[in-house]
CSV table of C-alpha atoms in Angstrom, one decimal:
chain,number,residue,atom,x,y,z
A,250,MET,CA,59.4,54.1,158.5
A,251,ARG,CA,61.4,50.9,158.0
A,252,ILE,CA,63.7,50.2,161.0
A,253,VAL,CA,66.3,47.4,161.4
A,254,ILE,CA,66.9,46.7,165.1
A,255,ALA,CA,70.0,44.9,166.2
A,256,LEU,CA,69.7,43.4,169.7
A,257,GLY,CA,72.8,42.8,171.7
A,258,GLY,CA,73.6,39.5,173.3
A,259,ASN,CA,72.5,41.0,176.6
A,260,ALA,CA,68.9,41.0,175.3
A,261,LEU,CA,68.5,37.3,176.4
A,262,LEU,CA,71.3,36.8,178.8
A,263,HIS,CA,72.8,39.5,181.0
A,264,ARG,CA,76.4,39.4,182.2
A,265,GLY,CA,76.8,37.0,185.1
A,266,GLU,CA,73.5,35.2,184.6
A,267,ARG,CA,73.3,31.5,184.3
A,268,PRO,CA,72.7,30.4,180.7
A,269,ASP,CA,69.5,28.5,181.7
A,270,ALA,CA,66.6,28.4,179.3
A,271,ALA,CA,64.3,29.7,182.0
A,272,VAL,CA,66.5,32.8,182.5
A,273,GLN,CA,66.4,33.6,178.8
A,274,GLU,CA,62.7,33.1,178.5
A,275,SER,CA,62.1,35.5,181.4
A,276,ASN,CA,64.3,38.1,179.8
A,277,ILE,CA,62.6,37.9,176.4
A,278,ASP,CA,59.5,39.9,177.5
A,279,ARG,CA,61.6,43.0,178.2
A,280,VAL,CA,63.0,42.6,174.7
A,281,THR,CA,59.7,42.3,172.9
A,282,SER,CA,58.1,45.1,174.9
A,283,ALA,CA,60.7,47.4,173.4
A,284,ILE,CA,60.1,46.2,169.9
A,285,ALA,CA,56.3,46.2,170.2
A,286,ALA,CA,56.2,49.9,171.0
A,287,LEU,CA,57.8,50.6,167.6
A,288,ALA,CA,56.0,47.9,165.6
A,289,HIS,CA,52.6,49.6,165.8
A,290,ASP,CA,53.8,52.4,163.6
A,291,HIS,CA,56.8,51.1,161.7
A,292,GLU,CA,58.1,48.2,159.6
A,293,ILE,CA,60.4,46.2,161.7
A,294,VAL,CA,63.3,43.8,161.0
A,295,VAL,CA,65.0,42.3,164.1
A,296,THR,CA,68.5,40.9,164.2
A,297,HIS,CA,70.1,39.6,167.4
A,298,GLY,CA,73.4,38.5,168.9
A,299,ASN,CA,74.2,34.9,169.8
A,300,GLY,CA,77.5,35.1,171.7
A,301,PRO,CA,76.5,33.4,174.9
A,302,GLN,CA,74.3,30.8,173.2
A,303,ILE,CA,76.7,29.7,170.5
A,304,GLY,CA,79.5,29.6,173.1
A,305,LEU,CA,77.4,27.3,175.3
A,306,LEU,CA,76.5,25.0,172.4
A,307,ALA,CA,80.1,24.9,171.3
A,308,ALA,CA,81.3,23.9,174.8
A,309,GLU,CA,78.6,21.2,175.0
A,310,SER,CA,79.5,19.9,171.6
A,311,ALA,CA,83.2,19.8,172.4
A,312,ALA,CA,82.6,17.8,175.6
A,313,ASP,CA,80.1,15.3,174.1
A,314,PRO,CA,81.7,11.9,174.1
A,315,ALA,CA,79.1,10.7,171.5
A,316,LEU,CA,80.6,12.9,168.9
A,317,SER,CA,83.8,12.1,166.9
A,318,ALA,CA,84.2,15.9,166.3
A,319,PRO,CA,82.5,19.0,167.7
A,320,TYR,CA,79.8,20.6,165.6
A,321,PRO,CA,81.2,23.5,163.4
A,322,LEU,CA,80.3,27.0,164.3
A,323,ASP,CA,78.2,27.6,161.2
A,324,LEU,CA,75.8,24.8,162.2
A,325,LEU,CA,75.8,25.9,165.8
A,326,GLY,CA,75.0,29.4,164.5
A,327,ALA,CA,72.0,28.0,162.7
A,328,GLN,CA,70.8,26.3,165.9
A,329,THR,CA,71.0,29.6,167.8
A,330,GLN,CA,69.0,31.4,165.0
A,331,GLY,CA,66.2,28.8,165.6
A,332,LEU,CA,66.4,28.9,169.4
A,333,ILE,CA,66.4,32.7,169.8
A,334,GLY,CA,64.1,33.3,166.8
A,335,SER,CA,61.5,31.0,168.4
A,336,LEU,CA,61.7,32.8,171.7
A,337,LEU,CA,61.3,36.2,170.0
A,338,VAL,CA,58.4,35.1,167.8
A,339,ARG,CA,56.5,33.5,170.6
A,340,SER,CA,56.8,36.6,172.8
A,341,LEU,CA,56.0,39.0,170.0
A,342,HIS,CA,52.9,36.9,169.1
A,343,ASP,CA,51.6,37.7,172.6
A,344,ALA,CA,52.8,41.4,172.6
A,345,LEU,CA,51.4,42.1,169.1
A,346,PRO,CA,48.1,40.3,168.7
A,347,GLY,CA,47.1,39.9,165.1
A,348,HIS,CA,50.5,41.0,163.8
A,349,ARG,CA,52.3,38.6,161.5
A,350,THR,CA,55.7,37.6,162.8
A,351,ILE,CA,58.2,35.2,161.4
A,352,ALA,CA,61.8,34.0,162.2
A,353,LEU,CA,63.9,33.2,159.2
A,354,VAL,CA,67.2,31.3,159.2
A,355,THR,CA,69.5,33.3,156.9
A,356,HIS,CA,73.0,32.8,155.5
A,357,THR,CA,75.7,35.5,155.2
A,358,LEU,CA,78.2,35.3,152.4
A,359,VAL,CA,81.9,35.9,153.4
A,360,ARG,CA,85.2,35.7,151.6
A,361,ALA,CA,87.2,32.5,152.1
A,362,ASP,CA,90.4,34.6,152.1
A,363,ASP,CA,89.2,37.2,154.6
A,364,PRO,CA,92.1,38.1,156.9
A,365,ALA,CA,89.9,37.8,159.9
A,366,PHE,CA,90.3,34.0,159.7
A,367,GLU,CA,94.0,34.5,160.8
A,368,HIS,CA,93.1,37.0,163.6
A,369,PRO,CA,90.2,35.8,165.8
A,370,THR,CA,88.5,38.7,167.6
A,371,LYS,CA,84.8,37.8,168.1
A,372,PHE,CA,83.9,36.9,171.7
A,373,VAL,CA,81.7,33.8,172.2
A,374,GLY,CA,80.6,32.0,175.3
A,375,GLN,CA,80.9,32.8,179.0
A,376,VAL,CA,83.6,34.7,180.9
A,377,TYR,CA,86.2,32.7,182.8
A,378,PRO,CA,89.1,33.5,185.2
A,379,TYR,CA,92.4,33.4,183.3
A,380,ASP,CA,93.5,30.0,184.6
A,381,ILE,CA,90.3,28.2,183.6
A,382,ALA,CA,90.2,30.0,180.2
A,383,SER,CA,93.8,29.1,179.4
A,384,ALA,CA,93.3,25.5,180.4
A,385,LEU,CA,90.2,25.2,178.1
A,386,ALA,CA,92.2,26.9,175.3
A,387,ARG,CA,94.9,24.3,175.6
A,388,ARG,CA,92.5,21.4,175.8
A,389,ARG,CA,90.1,22.5,173.1
A,390,GLY,CA,92.4,24.5,170.8
A,391,TRP,CA,90.7,27.8,171.5
A,392,HIS,CA,92.0,31.3,171.1
A,393,ILE,CA,91.2,33.4,174.2
A,394,ALA,CA,91.3,37.2,174.9
A,395,ALA,CA,90.6,39.5,177.8
A,396,ASP,CA,87.0,40.8,178.1
A,397,THR,CA,85.9,43.5,180.5
A,398,THR,CA,85.5,41.1,183.5
A,399,GLY,CA,87.7,38.1,182.6
A,400,TRP,CA,88.7,35.9,179.7
A,401,ARG,CA,86.6,34.5,176.8
A,402,ARG,CA,87.0,32.4,173.7
A,403,VAL,CA,87.5,34.4,170.5
A,404,VAL,CA,86.7,33.2,167.0
A,405,PRO,CA,87.2,34.6,163.4
A,406,SER,CA,84.7,37.2,162.4
A,407,PRO,CA,84.9,37.8,158.6
A,408,ALA,CA,83.2,40.8,157.0
A,409,PRO,CA,79.6,40.2,155.7
A,410,ARG,CA,79.3,40.7,152.0
A,411,ARG,CA,75.7,39.8,151.4
A,412,VAL,CA,72.7,38.3,153.2
A,413,LEU,CA,71.5,35.6,150.8
A,414,GLU,CA,67.8,35.7,151.8
A,415,THR,CA,67.4,39.5,151.5
A,416,ASP,CA,64.8,39.2,148.7
A,417,THR,CA,62.7,36.9,150.9
A,418,VAL,CA,62.8,39.4,153.7
A,419,HIS,CA,61.7,42.1,151.2
A,420,GLU,CA,58.7,39.9,150.3
A,421,LEU,CA,57.8,39.2,153.9
A,422,LEU,CA,57.9,42.9,154.8
A,423,ALA,CA,55.7,43.7,151.8
A,424,GLY,CA,53.2,41.2,153.2
A,425,GLY,CA,53.1,43.1,156.5
A,426,ALA,CA,55.2,40.7,158.6
A,427,LEU,CA,57.7,41.6,161.3
A,428,VAL,CA,60.8,39.6,160.4
A,429,VAL,CA,63.4,38.2,162.8
A,430,CYS,CA,66.5,37.2,160.7
A,431,ALA,CA,70.3,37.3,160.4
A,432,GLY,CA,70.6,36.2,164.0
A,433,GLY,CA,74.2,36.0,165.2
A,434,GLY,CA,75.2,37.7,162.0
A,435,GLY,CA,73.7,34.9,159.9
A,436,VAL,CA,75.2,31.5,159.1
A,437,PRO,CA,78.6,32.2,157.6
A,438,VAL,CA,79.1,30.6,154.1
A,439,THR,CA,81.4,30.9,151.2
A,440,ALA,CA,80.3,30.4,147.6
A,441,ASP,CA,82.3,28.4,145.0
A,442,ALA,CA,83.5,30.7,142.2
A,443,ASP,CA,82.4,28.3,139.5
A,444,THR,CA,79.3,26.5,140.8
A,445,GLY,CA,78.0,28.9,143.4
A,446,ALA,CA,77.8,26.0,145.9
A,447,LEU,CA,77.7,27.1,149.5
A,448,THR,CA,80.1,25.9,152.2
A,449,GLY,CA,79.8,26.7,155.9
A,450,VAL,CA,82.9,28.2,157.6
A,451,GLU,CA,84.2,28.1,161.2
A,452,ALA,CA,83.4,31.7,162.2
A,453,VAL,CA,80.8,34.0,163.7
A,454,VAL,CA,79.9,37.1,161.6
A,455,ASP,CA,79.4,40.3,163.7
A,456,LYS,CA,75.7,40.9,164.0
A,457,ASP,CA,75.9,44.7,164.0
A,458,LEU,CA,77.9,44.8,160.7
A,459,THR,CA,75.4,42.3,159.2
A,460,ALA,CA,72.5,44.4,160.5
A,461,ALA,CA,74.0,47.5,158.8
A,462,LEU,CA,74.4,45.6,155.5
A,463,LEU,CA,70.9,44.2,155.7
A,464,ALA,CA,69.5,47.6,156.5
A,465,GLU,CA,71.3,49.0,153.4
A,466,GLU,CA,70.0,46.2,151.2
A,467,LEU,CA,66.4,46.6,152.5
A,468,LYS,CA,66.6,50.4,152.0
A,469,ALA,CA,65.8,50.9,155.6
A,470,ASP,CA,65.3,54.4,157.0
A,471,PHE,CA,66.8,53.8,160.4
A,472,LEU,CA,69.3,51.4,162.0
A,473,LEU,CA,68.8,51.0,165.7
A,474,ILE,CA,71.5,49.2,167.7
A,475,LEU,CA,70.4,48.3,171.2
A,476,THR,CA,72.9,47.3,173.9
A,477,ASP,CA,73.5,47.4,177.7
A,478,VAL,CA,74.6,51.1,177.9
A,479,PRO,CA,72.4,54.2,177.4
A,480,CYS,CA,74.6,55.7,174.7
A,481,VAL,CA,78.1,55.8,173.3
A,482,TYR,CA,80.7,57.1,175.7
A,483,ALA,CA,84.0,58.8,174.8
A,484,ASP,CA,87.0,57.7,176.9
A,485,PHE,CA,84.8,54.9,178.3
A,486,GLY,CA,86.0,53.5,181.7
A,487,THR,CA,88.3,56.4,182.4
A,488,PRO,CA,87.8,59.5,184.7
A,489,ALA,CA,87.3,61.5,181.5
A,490,GLN,CA,84.3,59.4,180.4
A,491,ARG,CA,81.5,61.4,178.9
A,492,PRO,CA,78.3,60.7,176.9
A,493,VAL,CA,78.2,61.2,173.1
A,494,LEU,CA,74.6,62.2,172.3
A,495,GLY,CA,75.2,63.1,168.6
A,496,ALA,CA,77.9,62.1,166.1
A,497,THR,CA,78.7,61.7,162.5
A,498,PRO,CA,80.5,58.7,161.0
A,499,ALA,CA,83.7,60.6,161.1
A,500,ASP,CA,83.2,61.4,164.8
A,501,LEU,CA,82.7,57.7,165.6
A,502,ARG,CA,85.8,56.6,163.7
A,503,ARG,CA,87.9,59.1,165.6
A,504,GLY,CA,86.7,57.5,168.8
A,505,ARG,CA,88.6,54.3,168.2
A,506,PHE,CA,86.3,52.1,170.3
A,507,PRO,CA,87.4,48.6,171.4
A,508,GLU,CA,87.0,45.8,168.8
A,509,GLY,CA,85.3,43.5,171.2
A,510,SER,CA,82.6,45.8,172.4
A,511,MET,CA,81.5,49.2,171.1
A,512,GLY,CA,83.9,49.1,168.0
A,513,PRO,CA,81.7,47.0,165.7
A,514,LYS,CA,78.5,48.9,166.8
A,515,ALA,CA,80.1,52.3,166.0
A,516,GLU,CA,81.4,51.0,162.7
A,517,ALA,CA,78.1,49.5,161.7
A,518,ALA,CA,76.3,52.8,162.5
A,519,ALA,CA,78.9,54.7,160.5
A,520,ARG,CA,78.7,52.5,157.5
A,521,PHE,CA,74.9,52.6,157.3
A,522,VAL,CA,74.7,56.4,157.6
A,523,GLU,CA,77.5,56.9,155.0
A,524,ARG,CA,76.1,54.5,152.5
A,525,THR,CA,72.5,55.4,152.7
A,526,GLY,CA,72.2,59.0,154.1
A,527,GLY,CA,69.8,57.5,156.7
A,528,LEU,CA,70.0,57.7,160.5
A,529,ALA,CA,71.4,55.3,163.0
A,530,ALA,CA,71.4,55.2,166.8
A,531,ILE,CA,73.0,53.3,169.6
A,532,GLY,CA,71.4,53.0,173.0
A,533,ALA,CA,69.8,51.0,175.7
A,534,LEU,CA,67.3,48.2,175.0
A,535,ASP,CA,64.7,49.6,177.4
A,536,ALA,CA,64.8,53.0,175.6
A,537,ALA,CA,64.2,51.8,172.0
A,538,TYR,CA,61.1,53.9,171.5
A,539,GLU,CA,62.7,57.0,173.0
A,540,ILE,CA,65.8,56.5,170.9
A,541,VAL,CA,63.9,56.5,167.7
A,542,HIS,CA,62.1,59.7,168.8
A,543,GLY,CA,65.3,61.5,169.7
A,544,ALA,CA,64.9,61.4,173.4
A,545,SER,CA,67.7,59.0,174.3
A,546,GLY,CA,70.8,57.3,172.9
A,547,THR,CA,73.5,58.4,170.5
A,548,LEU,CA,72.1,59.6,167.2
A,549,VAL,CA,74.4,59.2,164.2
A,550,ARG,CA,73.6,61.5,161.3
A,551,PRO,CA,75.4,62.1,157.9
A,552,ASP,CA,78.5,64.3,157.8
A,553,LEU,CA,77.7,67.8,156.8
A,554,PRO,CA,79.0,68.6,153.2
A,555,VAL,CA,82.1,70.8,153.1
A,556,MET,CA,81.2,74.3,151.8
């Protein structure tokens, strides 16, 4: 079975942890143990979030007096693909002796006129108290929004239209490799209508929506979205909160999950299942093997045909 795994940003950096390199390196073994258990029997493609890492690099770039202007988000996204990809490949090398593993920097095509550029929603960077976040927003020209425990920077998140290196990923899979790619949703680029020339844009593409698109293009059988909760919850955070263990795309859309957290994951799972007839699941990182085998998480299956 061909499985595309989308790792949440919590895979390398948990909420409240310092964004030190050593912290992320220590967390990576937990990630690769979950992947290795599946890689023995299945073809695996891994995508990952980059919210904490790109936010840190953006803050460092904005504060660097040696720069005349901060680095744009597309280039910072490419840096995070290399950083996180290297950590994953090194750990997978040890967890899967003899298994070919490669990290590939990929680019995701978006539309220059996507309305998301006018309505930033994608969280990046660390959580701040409101007074600090608002001061940073004034000083650096950021947009900010409330997250679950504080305030964070938000940036545009245009819809992914195509992962430009999909054919290369196909070839690597055919050669028996485990491929890490489309990290942070991929480097967002637009293409000139006449020449096809690529231009990076100031945005971060949602990694779950990119993972769903990539899984569709790769003809994957299963999209596995791993995060920091064991399953999808209806009425999350309220006294009526309850686990959703099985759902259809229509069920997920009726849930109206928050844009900044479960919303993109639910939409990604719904899109993949609708467009391919395959299966998707959302659940906890530590339970990846159990989720694929139906013992944990929220399984998303196709809508039953109307009789």
